[in-house]
Amino acid sequence: MRQLLLLSVGFSPRPWGFTNFRFQFQQKRHWILVQNLLHSADLAGSNLIVLSAYIVIYPSLIPTIDVISCILIALNPLCENKLAPNYSYFLALAFCTSSKLRASYSVYCIGQSKKTEKPVFNEGGSILRQPQRLWILATEYEPHIIGGLGTAVTNLTKAYVRSGVHITVLSKSNYSRISITNRKRLCIVRFPARAPYYSSKTRQFNPAAIERWIKQQGYLKPDGIHIHSLQFMNVAKYFRLKRRIPVIYTSHSLVALEKGPSSKRKRMTMGQQALLLKKTNMIAVPSRSELGKLKKLYPFVAGKTAIVSHGIVLRKSEARSSRRHLLYVGRLVPLKGIEPLLKAISKLKQDGNKVRLDLVGTGPGGYVHHLKTLARKLSISSEVHWLGFRNQSKVQKMYATCGAVVMPSNQESFGLVALEALASGIPLVSTRAGGLAEFVNSRVAQTIPRVDGTTIAASIKAMWNNKRLTDKRIASGRRLASRYQWPVAASRYKKLFRQL
């Protein structure tokens, strides 16, 4: 059972001892308010230890208490008095800074309004040795995942929750209404991409509208914000500057390095990313390669960057289909090398090889149409299967049944799909572009030295023709993938938040 310290402000029983929790409150309503707060914070059933505020003046009187978590709840019978929450907060601050307890601390001010006679919960601030509440800002979260970003956000969030952090995910809804999903220590709020919550002109969510909705729902202020998607840039910037909440931005890709013609929308997105990089407290990237590119493009980020590798979920290796059955998972965009891959399939077919390629993912409509037209021109329409979007659970099942994963990317910030393939015990044929170079090598995969149809075809044939070496690479790949764990990534991020 978790133990909690309750710091009482406004009453002074025995100044250097403990007192019975129920007798601490002179009115029944105060007890009810505390009960409600504990329930809303998922702390019901915890063992409460009550200290008088008087003891703060004499920190030497604080006994040695072994606690896992310490929540200081400052009781304010006069919550309508603006001085009361501040008074409570500073007393709690004195307690936190003077005590020797090895625990995490959060401060809540609680009281009751005489006008409405309704409970009032006013979070006065947080003195954190470890973050207790975080907001995750991302447009992708299961089951609505497009690429590696959504997979990373979902698995990282689950690791946060398992470590005891309360998470609120602010994401994008595919429908016209706000949807809310509640789980233990996890709340997923999806806002529609329409007014008043979203501007299609700027492609940004509206922080004022979101804050109004959050206040109406009575959500507690977070100890930190972890942003992954640029569409939430204005939201993160607003709460960072106006509400003094620390922000960590995980940069999954750099817009300036994406191939394709320059456009007004691309220039706008580049500007938004540059502004987020300036305003955020800390920037995390998944690989050394990505960090080098970031510093070269934006020298001003020096001194506030960190590398946090993605994790993986290890699964039991299962029987595979023929290695002639190839799988690609990811966005259908030029950087991913899909056109050369289609040409490689054509060459393999011309050489008399039986081959099947499943393409999982979506992309811009015009470019997807171009790819399908190319497949028809190459006479490989029967060999190539366009599967579109698949949720993460279905993708994992496909890993368990396909013969090999092909990753012909020209650029990757990390390459989560390649790591998932290694973890699943699947033969991997991949480039070493960008972040892939940190774990893809000839010991674990058949590498693609150049991104062109002939070279990709030769690499696939090499994987087919050397079964013994391929099996050896599978075993080495699973061992390597086991070192990348989401709990490690979550722990690293929590450490970064503690430093802010």
Short mmCIF file of C-alpha atoms in Angstrom, two decimals:
data_model
loop_
_atom_site.label_atom_id
_atom_site.label_comp_id
_atom_site.label_asym_id
_atom_site.label_seq_id
_atom_site.Cartn_x
_atom_site.Cartn_y
_atom_site.Cartn_z
CA MET A 1 0.00 0.00 0.00
CA ARG A 2 1.34 3.42 -0.97
CA GLN A 3 1.95 5.84 1.92
CA LEU A 4 1.09 9.52 1.56
CA LEU A 5 1.98 12.45 3.77
CA LEU A 6 -0.79 14.98 4.32
CA LEU A 7 0.37 18.46 5.26
CA SER A 8 -2.46 20.30 7.00
CA VAL A 9 -2.58 24.07 6.69
CA GLY A 10 -4.99 25.95 8.94
CA PHE A 11 -5.01 23.59 11.93
CA SER A 12 -2.25 22.89 14.44
CA PRO A 13 -2.75 19.86 16.64
CA ARG A 14 0.29 18.42 18.37
CA PRO A 15 3.08 20.35 16.62
CA TRP A 16 5.68 17.59 16.47
CA GLY A 17 3.64 14.45 16.20
CA PHE A 18 1.05 12.68 14.15
CA THR A 19 -2.67 13.04 14.58
CA ASN A 20 -5.64 10.97 13.59
CA PHE A 21 -6.57 11.76 10.00
CA ARG A 22 -10.35 12.04 10.52
CA PHE A 23 -10.04 14.24 13.62
CA GLN A 24 -7.73 16.56 11.72
CA PHE A 25 -10.72 18.19 10.02
CA GLN A 26 -13.20 20.21 12.04
CA GLN A 27 -15.92 19.87 9.42
CA LYS A 28 -17.11 16.81 7.56
CA ARG A 29 -17.01 18.62 4.22
CA HIS A 30 -13.21 18.89 4.39
CA TRP A 31 -12.92 15.12 4.72
CA ILE A 32 -15.21 14.65 1.71
CA LEU A 33 -13.13 17.05 -0.37
CA VAL A 34 -9.93 15.18 0.39
CA GLN A 35 -11.63 11.86 -0.42
CA ASN A 36 -12.71 13.25 -3.79
CA LEU A 37 -9.23 14.54 -4.55
CA LEU A 38 -7.60 11.22 -3.73
CA HIS A 39 -10.10 9.42 -5.93
CA SER A 40 -9.54 11.78 -8.86
CA ALA A 41 -5.78 11.36 -8.51
CA ASP A 42 -6.07 7.54 -8.41
CA LEU A 43 -4.77 7.53 -4.82
CA ALA A 44 -7.75 5.94 -3.09
CA GLY A 45 -6.78 3.24 -0.61
CA SER A 46 -3.40 4.76 0.21
CA ASN A 47 -2.21 4.92 3.80
CA LEU A 48 -2.34 8.55 4.92
CA ILE A 49 0.04 10.10 7.45
CA VAL A 50 -0.95 13.56 8.72
CA LEU A 51 1.55 16.23 9.73
CA SER A 52 0.74 19.62 11.18
CA ALA A 53 1.86 22.69 9.25
CA TYR A 54 3.61 23.75 12.46
CA ILE A 55 6.17 21.03 11.95
CA VAL A 56 7.46 22.78 8.83
CA ILE A 57 8.99 25.42 11.08
CA TYR A 58 10.97 22.70 12.84
CA PRO A 59 12.21 20.34 10.09
CA SER A 60 14.46 18.58 12.60
CA LEU A 61 11.29 17.18 14.19
CA ILE A 62 10.29 15.37 11.00
CA PRO A 63 10.66 11.65 11.68
CA THR A 64 12.37 9.29 9.29
CA ILE A 65 9.63 7.83 7.14
CA ASP A 66 10.15 5.34 4.35
CA VAL A 67 7.63 6.32 1.71
CA ILE A 68 7.31 5.49 -1.93
CA SER A 69 5.38 8.62 -2.85
CA CYS A 70 4.61 11.76 -0.89
CA ILE A 71 1.68 13.96 -1.87
CA LEU A 72 1.33 17.12 0.19
CA ILE A 73 -2.31 18.18 0.27
CA ALA A 74 -2.70 21.67 1.69
CA LEU A 75 -6.17 22.12 3.17
CA ASN A 76 -7.68 25.57 2.64
CA PRO A 77 -11.05 26.17 4.32
CA LEU A 78 -10.87 29.69 2.87
CA CYS A 79 -10.14 28.82 -0.72
CA GLU A 80 -11.85 31.98 -1.94
CA ASN A 81 -9.10 33.96 -0.22
CA LYS A 82 -6.43 34.38 -2.91
CA LEU A 83 -3.67 34.29 -0.31
CA ALA A 84 -4.63 30.88 1.02
CA PRO A 85 -3.36 28.73 -1.89
CA ASN A 86 -0.09 30.66 -2.02
CA TYR A 87 0.38 30.31 1.74
CA SER A 88 -0.22 26.59 1.49
CA TYR A 89 2.13 26.26 -1.44
CA PHE A 90 5.03 27.99 0.27
CA LEU A 91 4.59 25.93 3.43
CA ALA A 92 4.65 22.79 1.31
CA LEU A 93 7.71 24.11 -0.54
CA ALA A 94 9.50 24.62 2.77
CA PHE A 95 8.61 21.08 3.80
CA CYS A 96 9.84 19.58 0.53
CA THR A 97 13.13 21.44 0.47
CA SER A 98 13.93 20.80 4.13
CA SER A 99 12.90 17.16 4.39
CA LYS A 100 15.26 14.27 3.74
CA LEU A 101 12.57 11.95 2.42
CA ARG A 102 13.42 9.98 -0.69
CA ALA A 103 10.15 10.38 -2.51
CA SER A 104 8.34 12.27 -5.21
CA TYR A 105 6.32 15.29 -4.17
CA SER A 106 3.23 16.98 -5.55
CA VAL A 107 1.37 19.86 -3.93
CA TYR A 108 -2.40 20.35 -4.09
CA CYS A 109 -4.47 23.15 -2.55
CA ILE A 110 -7.98 22.08 -1.67
CA GLY A 111 -10.92 24.04 -0.34
CA GLN A 112 -14.57 24.88 -0.79
CA SER A 113 -16.21 27.90 -2.34
CA LYS A 114 -18.81 29.59 -0.13
CA LYS A 115 -20.63 30.91 -3.19
CA THR A 116 -21.28 27.62 -4.97
CA GLU A 117 -20.81 25.16 -2.09
CA LYS A 118 -19.13 22.91 -4.68
CA PRO A 119 -15.70 21.34 -4.23
CA VAL A 120 -12.85 23.44 -5.58
CA PHE A 121 -9.57 21.80 -6.55
CA ASN A 122 -6.80 24.28 -7.16
CA GLU A 123 -3.42 22.79 -7.92
CA GLY A 124 -0.90 25.11 -6.40
CA GLY A 125 2.16 23.72 -8.14
CA SER A 126 4.53 20.79 -8.03
CA ILE A 127 7.85 20.18 -6.30
CA LEU A 128 9.01 17.19 -8.27
CA ARG A 129 11.75 14.68 -7.77
CA GLN A 130 9.94 12.73 -10.49
CA PRO A 131 7.09 13.79 -12.81
CA GLN A 132 3.70 12.54 -11.64
CA ARG A 133 1.50 13.91 -14.43
CA LEU A 134 2.44 14.41 -18.07
CA TRP A 135 0.62 15.47 -21.20
CA ILE A 136 1.51 13.74 -24.45
CA LEU A 137 0.76 15.80 -27.58
CA ALA A 138 0.62 13.71 -30.75
CA THR A 139 -1.68 13.43 -33.76
CA GLU A 140 -1.15 9.66 -33.88
CA TYR A 141 -2.09 7.24 -31.11
CA GLU A 142 -3.42 3.71 -31.33
CA PRO A 143 -5.49 2.57 -33.07
CA HIS A 144 -5.04 5.56 -35.42
CA ILE A 145 -1.39 5.09 -36.40
CA ILE A 146 0.12 6.04 -39.76
CA GLY A 147 3.84 5.40 -39.23
CA GLY A 148 6.63 5.01 -36.73
CA LEU A 149 5.69 8.16 -34.80
CA GLY A 150 2.36 6.72 -33.69
CA THR A 151 3.93 3.40 -32.75
CA ALA A 152 6.62 5.14 -30.72
CA VAL A 153 4.16 7.45 -28.94
CA THR A 154 1.81 4.59 -28.06
CA ASN A 155 4.49 2.30 -26.65
CA LEU A 156 6.29 5.10 -24.81
CA THR A 157 3.00 6.19 -23.22
CA LYS A 158 2.33 2.65 -22.01
CA ALA A 159 5.82 2.54 -20.47
CA TYR A 160 5.17 5.87 -18.71
CA VAL A 161 1.91 4.52 -17.28
CA ARG A 162 3.50 1.27 -16.08
CA SER A 163 6.13 3.34 -14.25
CA GLY A 164 3.40 5.11 -12.26
CA VAL A 165 3.07 8.36 -14.22
CA HIS A 166 -0.44 9.69 -14.89
CA ILE A 167 -0.72 10.43 -18.61
CA THR A 168 -3.17 12.54 -20.57
CA VAL A 169 -2.80 12.11 -24.34
CA LEU A 170 -4.07 15.02 -26.43
CA SER A 171 -4.52 13.73 -29.96
CA LYS A 172 -6.50 14.24 -33.15
CA SER A 173 -9.96 12.81 -33.71
CA ASN A 174 -11.12 11.48 -37.06
CA TYR A 175 -14.65 12.51 -36.17
CA SER A 176 -16.48 15.79 -35.53
CA ARG A 177 -16.71 15.42 -31.75
CA ILE A 178 -14.28 15.18 -28.86
CA SER A 179 -13.78 11.60 -27.75
CA ILE A 180 -12.43 10.53 -24.35
CA THR A 181 -10.99 7.15 -23.40
CA ASN A 182 -10.18 6.49 -19.74
CA ARG A 183 -7.92 3.73 -18.48
CA LYS A 184 -5.89 3.30 -15.32
CA ARG A 185 -3.55 6.31 -15.04
CA LEU A 186 -4.26 7.09 -18.72
CA CYS A 187 -6.73 9.45 -20.37
CA ILE A 188 -6.83 9.83 -24.16
CA VAL A 189 -8.59 12.97 -25.42
CA ARG A 190 -9.05 13.32 -29.18
CA PHE A 191 -9.94 16.77 -30.50
CA PRO A 192 -11.61 17.14 -33.92
CA ALA A 193 -9.59 18.83 -36.65
CA ARG A 194 -12.12 21.63 -36.98
CA ALA A 195 -13.01 24.95 -35.34
CA PRO A 196 -12.77 25.98 -32.57
CA TYR A 197 -10.11 23.41 -31.69
CA TYR A 198 -8.17 23.39 -34.96
CA SER A 199 -7.28 25.82 -37.74
CA SER A 200 -6.99 24.25 -41.19
CA LYS A 201 -5.26 27.41 -42.42
CA THR A 202 -2.32 27.16 -40.02
CA ARG A 203 -2.68 23.38 -39.45
CA GLN A 204 -2.47 24.06 -35.71
CA PHE A 205 -4.61 23.15 -32.72
CA ASN A 206 -5.98 26.15 -30.80
CA PRO A 207 -4.47 26.36 -27.28
CA ALA A 208 -7.12 28.75 -25.92
CA ALA A 209 -10.01 26.48 -26.94
CA ILE A 210 -8.24 23.40 -25.62
CA GLU A 211 -7.43 25.10 -22.30
CA ARG A 212 -11.06 26.18 -21.87
CA TRP A 213 -12.25 22.64 -22.44
CA ILE A 214 -9.63 21.21 -20.05
CA LYS A 215 -10.67 23.65 -17.30
CA GLN A 216 -14.33 22.79 -17.79
CA GLN A 217 -13.51 19.11 -17.34
CA GLY A 218 -11.48 19.81 -14.17
CA TYR A 219 -8.26 18.18 -15.36
CA LEU A 220 -5.21 18.84 -13.20
CA LYS A 221 -2.31 20.84 -14.58
CA PRO A 222 0.56 18.59 -15.73
CA ASP A 223 4.09 18.60 -14.38
CA GLY A 224 5.42 18.49 -17.93
CA ILE A 225 4.43 18.32 -21.59
CA HIS A 226 5.92 15.88 -24.09
CA ILE A 227 5.15 16.93 -27.67
CA HIS A 228 5.70 14.74 -30.74
CA SER A 229 3.60 16.35 -33.51
CA LEU A 230 4.04 19.82 -34.99
CA GLN A 231 0.27 20.39 -35.18
CA PHE A 232 0.38 20.87 -31.40
CA MET A 233 3.20 23.43 -31.56
CA ASN A 234 0.97 26.36 -30.55
CA VAL A 235 -0.47 24.36 -27.65
CA ALA A 236 2.96 23.44 -26.29
CA LYS A 237 4.27 26.99 -26.74
CA TYR A 238 1.23 28.48 -24.99
CA PHE A 239 1.47 26.28 -21.89
CA ARG A 240 5.26 26.68 -21.80
CA LEU A 241 5.18 30.50 -21.85
CA LYS A 242 1.84 31.30 -20.19
CA ARG A 243 1.57 28.50 -17.64
CA ARG A 244 5.29 27.84 -17.03
CA ILE A 245 5.00 24.12 -17.77
CA PRO A 246 8.28 22.54 -18.98
CA VAL A 247 8.16 21.07 -22.49
CA ILE A 248 10.20 18.32 -24.14
CA TYR A 249 9.96 17.99 -27.92
CA THR A 250 10.86 14.69 -29.54
CA SER A 251 11.81 15.45 -33.14
CA HIS A 252 10.96 12.39 -35.23
CA SER A 253 11.99 14.04 -38.51
CA LEU A 254 13.22 17.35 -39.86
CA VAL A 255 10.83 18.94 -42.34
CA ALA A 256 13.64 20.87 -44.04
CA LEU A 257 15.29 17.60 -45.11
CA GLU A 258 12.19 16.02 -46.59
CA LYS A 259 12.43 15.59 -50.37
CA GLY A 260 9.96 17.16 -52.72
CA PRO A 261 9.31 20.57 -54.22
CA SER A 262 9.11 23.60 -52.00
CA SER A 263 5.58 24.79 -51.31
CA LYS A 264 3.82 27.35 -49.15
CA ARG A 265 2.63 24.60 -46.80
CA LYS A 266 6.10 23.09 -46.46
CA ARG A 267 7.67 26.49 -45.72
CA MET A 268 4.98 27.14 -43.10
CA THR A 269 5.64 23.77 -41.45
CA MET A 270 9.39 24.41 -41.47
CA GLY A 271 8.79 27.71 -39.70
CA GLN A 272 6.59 26.03 -37.11
CA GLN A 273 9.24 23.41 -36.40
CA ALA A 274 11.95 26.07 -36.05
CA LEU A 275 9.78 28.02 -33.61
CA LEU A 276 9.07 24.90 -31.54
CA LEU A 277 12.78 24.11 -31.42
CA LYS A 278 13.42 27.62 -30.06
CA LYS A 279 10.67 27.67 -27.44
CA THR A 280 10.91 24.15 -26.02
CA ASN A 281 12.97 23.43 -22.89
CA MET A 282 14.56 20.27 -24.23
CA ILE A 283 14.81 18.53 -27.62
CA ALA A 284 15.14 14.76 -27.88
CA VAL A 285 16.09 12.83 -31.01
CA PRO A 286 16.21 9.04 -31.47
CA SER A 287 19.70 8.74 -32.98
CA ARG A 288 23.15 10.32 -33.22
CA SER A 289 22.63 10.81 -36.94
CA GLU A 290 19.48 12.83 -36.35
CA LEU A 291 21.22 14.91 -33.68
CA GLY A 292 24.01 15.82 -36.10
CA LYS A 293 21.54 16.99 -38.74
CA LEU A 294 19.54 18.93 -36.16
CA LYS A 295 22.58 20.84 -34.88
CA LYS A 296 23.77 21.57 -38.41
CA LEU A 297 20.40 23.00 -39.48
CA TYR A 298 19.61 24.78 -36.20
CA PRO A 299 22.81 25.71 -34.31
CA PHE A 300 20.78 27.48 -31.61
CA VAL A 301 19.65 24.12 -30.16
CA ALA A 302 23.10 23.52 -28.67
CA GLY A 303 22.92 22.89 -24.95
CA LYS A 304 19.37 21.59 -24.84
CA THR A 305 19.45 18.32 -26.80
CA ALA A 306 19.49 14.66 -25.83
CA ILE A 307 19.46 11.29 -27.57
CA VAL A 308 16.72 8.91 -26.45
CA SER A 309 16.50 5.74 -28.52
CA HIS A 310 13.15 4.16 -29.25
CA GLY A 311 12.25 0.84 -27.71
CA ILE A 312 10.80 -2.40 -28.95
CA VAL A 313 8.36 -5.04 -27.79
CA LEU A 314 9.95 -8.48 -28.07
CA ARG A 315 7.65 -11.20 -29.29
CA LYS A 316 7.97 -14.93 -29.64
CA SER A 317 9.37 -15.97 -33.01
CA GLU A 318 6.87 -17.98 -35.05
CA ALA A 319 6.89 -20.11 -38.17
CA ARG A 320 7.27 -18.00 -41.32
CA SER A 321 5.88 -18.21 -44.80
CA SER A 322 8.24 -18.39 -47.76
CA ARG A 323 11.00 -15.79 -47.81
CA ARG A 324 9.72 -14.89 -51.25
CA HIS A 325 6.90 -13.10 -49.39
CA LEU A 326 8.25 -9.59 -48.74
CA LEU A 327 6.76 -6.92 -46.49
CA TYR A 328 7.16 -3.14 -46.46
CA VAL A 329 5.67 -1.10 -43.59
CA GLY A 330 5.73 2.70 -43.54
CA ARG A 331 4.56 5.87 -45.20
CA LEU A 332 4.31 5.89 -48.98
CA VAL A 333 6.47 8.94 -49.65
CA PRO A 334 9.52 9.51 -51.90
CA LEU A 335 12.06 9.34 -49.05
CA LYS A 336 11.13 5.72 -48.35
CA GLY A 337 12.47 4.36 -51.66
CA ILE A 338 9.23 2.76 -52.86
CA GLU A 339 9.85 3.45 -56.58
CA PRO A 340 13.24 1.67 -56.59
CA LEU A 341 11.66 -1.17 -54.62
CA LEU A 342 8.97 -1.64 -57.29
CA LYS A 343 11.68 -1.70 -59.96
CA ALA A 344 13.53 -4.33 -57.90
CA ILE A 345 10.39 -6.52 -57.82
CA SER A 346 10.14 -6.15 -61.61
CA LYS A 347 13.75 -7.26 -62.06
CA LEU A 348 13.30 -10.25 -59.74
CA LYS A 349 10.25 -11.30 -61.76
CA GLN A 350 12.12 -10.88 -65.06
CA ASP A 351 14.88 -13.13 -63.70
CA GLY A 352 12.33 -15.89 -63.13
CA ASN A 353 11.88 -15.49 -59.36
CA LYS A 354 8.51 -15.94 -57.69
CA VAL A 355 7.96 -12.97 -55.40
CA ARG A 356 5.17 -11.18 -53.53
CA LEU A 357 5.36 -7.71 -51.98
CA ASP A 358 2.84 -6.44 -49.42
CA LEU A 359 2.88 -2.67 -48.91
CA VAL A 360 1.40 -1.48 -45.60
CA GLY A 361 0.94 2.25 -45.20
CA THR A 362 -0.62 5.35 -46.70
CA GLY A 363 0.63 8.50 -48.35
CA PRO A 364 -0.45 11.53 -50.38
CA GLY A 365 -3.14 10.50 -52.86
CA GLY A 366 -1.29 11.81 -55.90
CA TYR A 367 1.92 10.00 -55.04
CA VAL A 368 0.15 6.70 -54.25
CA HIS A 369 -1.59 6.92 -57.64
CA HIS A 370 1.81 7.48 -59.26
CA LEU A 371 3.21 4.37 -57.56
CA LYS A 372 0.29 2.20 -58.66
CA THR A 373 0.65 3.47 -62.22
CA LEU A 374 4.35 2.58 -62.12
CA ALA A 375 3.51 -0.94 -60.89
CA ARG A 376 1.15 -1.43 -63.85
CA LYS A 377 3.79 -0.19 -66.30
CA LEU A 378 6.29 -2.65 -64.80
CA SER A 379 3.74 -5.48 -65.15
CA ILE A 380 3.92 -6.38 -61.45
CA SER A 381 0.34 -5.57 -60.39
CA SER A 382 -0.28 -9.23 -59.47
CA GLU A 383 2.92 -9.36 -57.36
CA VAL A 384 2.33 -6.12 -55.44
CA HIS A 385 -0.50 -5.83 -52.89
CA TRP A 386 -1.52 -2.39 -51.59
CA LEU A 387 -2.87 -3.04 -48.10
CA GLY A 388 -3.23 0.56 -46.94
CA PHE A 389 -3.47 1.39 -43.25
CA ARG A 390 -3.23 -1.44 -40.72
CA ASN A 391 -3.35 -0.97 -36.95
CA GLN A 392 -0.38 -2.02 -34.85
CA SER A 393 -1.81 -5.35 -33.73
CA LYS A 394 -2.42 -6.41 -37.34
CA VAL A 395 1.07 -5.29 -38.36
CA GLN A 396 2.54 -7.42 -35.58
CA LYS A 397 0.62 -10.44 -36.91
CA MET A 398 2.00 -9.73 -40.37
CA TYR A 399 5.53 -9.70 -38.96
CA ALA A 400 4.80 -13.16 -37.59
CA THR A 401 3.81 -14.58 -40.96
CA CYS A 402 5.76 -12.77 -43.70
CA GLY A 403 9.04 -14.06 -45.07
CA ALA A 404 11.20 -10.92 -44.89
CA VAL A 405 10.98 -7.16 -44.32
CA VAL A 406 12.44 -4.75 -46.87
CA MET A 407 13.37 -1.20 -45.88
CA PRO A 408 14.85 0.71 -48.86
CA SER A 409 14.75 4.16 -47.21
CA ASN A 410 16.85 7.10 -48.33
CA GLN A 411 16.38 8.71 -44.91
CA GLU A 412 15.26 7.55 -41.45
CA SER A 413 15.47 9.38 -38.13
CA PHE A 414 15.57 6.01 -36.37
CA GLY A 415 13.93 3.17 -38.33
CA LEU A 416 11.54 1.58 -35.86
CA VAL A 417 10.14 -0.86 -38.44
CA ALA A 418 13.60 -2.34 -38.99
CA LEU A 419 14.06 -2.81 -35.25
CA GLU A 420 10.61 -4.42 -34.99
CA ALA A 421 11.61 -6.85 -37.75
CA LEU A 422 14.77 -7.83 -35.88
CA ALA A 423 12.81 -8.25 -32.65
CA SER A 424 10.28 -10.49 -34.41
CA GLY A 425 12.92 -12.79 -35.85
CA ILE A 426 12.32 -11.81 -39.47
CA PRO A 427 15.04 -11.55 -42.14
CA LEU A 428 15.74 -7.88 -42.78
CA VAL A 429 16.90 -6.31 -46.04
CA SER A 430 17.63 -2.65 -45.36
CA THR A 431 19.69 0.42 -46.10
CA ARG A 432 21.78 2.07 -43.38
CA ALA A 433 20.41 5.56 -44.03
CA GLY A 434 20.25 8.02 -41.15
CA GLY A 435 19.40 6.45 -37.81
CA LEU A 436 19.31 2.95 -39.32
CA ALA A 437 23.11 2.93 -39.25
CA GLU A 438 23.07 2.74 -35.45
CA PHE A 439 21.80 -0.85 -35.41
CA VAL A 440 21.57 -2.15 -39.01
CA ASN A 441 24.77 -3.84 -40.17
CA SER A 442 25.89 -7.00 -41.97
CA ARG A 443 25.80 -8.98 -38.71
CA VAL A 444 22.03 -8.62 -38.33
CA ALA A 445 20.72 -7.82 -41.83
CA GLN A 446 21.35 -7.99 -45.54
CA THR A 447 22.29 -4.39 -46.24
CA ILE A 448 21.37 -2.37 -49.34
CA PRO A 449 24.41 -0.28 -50.33
CA ARG A 450 22.57 1.92 -52.86
CA VAL A 451 18.91 2.78 -53.35
CA ASP A 452 18.25 1.68 -56.93
CA GLY A 453 16.23 -1.17 -58.40
CA THR A 454 19.17 -3.35 -59.44
CA THR A 455 20.98 -3.09 -56.09
CA ILE A 456 17.83 -3.73 -54.05
CA ALA A 457 17.04 -6.81 -56.18
CA ALA A 458 20.59 -8.13 -55.68
CA SER A 459 20.33 -7.66 -51.90
CA ILE A 460 17.02 -9.54 -51.76
CA LYS A 461 18.49 -12.42 -53.81
CA ALA A 462 21.52 -12.54 -51.48
CA MET A 463 19.17 -12.96 -48.50
CA TRP A 464 17.35 -15.77 -50.32
CA ASN A 465 20.44 -17.62 -51.51
CA ASN A 466 22.39 -17.78 -48.23
CA LYS A 467 20.00 -19.43 -45.79
CA ARG A 468 22.66 -20.24 -43.20
CA LEU A 469 23.91 -16.65 -43.00
CA THR A 470 20.34 -15.33 -42.93
CA ASP A 471 19.44 -17.60 -39.99
CA LYS A 472 22.56 -16.43 -38.15
CA ARG A 473 21.58 -12.81 -38.73
CA ILE A 474 18.08 -13.47 -37.37
CA ALA A 475 19.52 -14.76 -34.07
CA SER A 476 21.94 -11.83 -33.80
CA GLY A 477 19.18 -9.37 -34.64
CA ARG A 478 16.92 -10.60 -31.83
CA ARG A 479 19.76 -10.25 -29.33
CA LEU A 480 20.46 -6.71 -30.51
CA ALA A 481 16.79 -5.69 -30.45
CA SER A 482 16.42 -6.91 -26.86
CA ARG A 483 18.65 -4.01 -25.76
CA TYR A 484 16.10 -1.45 -26.94
CA GLN A 485 13.31 -1.30 -24.35
CA TRP A 486 10.50 1.22 -23.89
CA PRO A 487 10.82 1.29 -20.07
CA VAL A 488 14.42 2.45 -20.55
CA ALA A 489 13.25 5.23 -22.88
CA ALA A 490 10.53 6.30 -20.42
CA SER A 491 13.04 6.38 -17.57
CA ARG A 492 15.38 8.51 -19.66
CA TYR A 493 12.62 11.02 -20.44
CA LYS A 494 11.59 11.23 -16.78
CA LYS A 495 15.19 12.02 -15.90
CA LEU A 496 15.18 14.82 -18.48
CA PHE A 497 11.99 16.27 -16.97
CA ARG A 498 13.60 16.23 -13.51
CA GLN A 499 16.46 18.32 -14.88
CA LEU A 500 14.17 21.08 -16.21
#
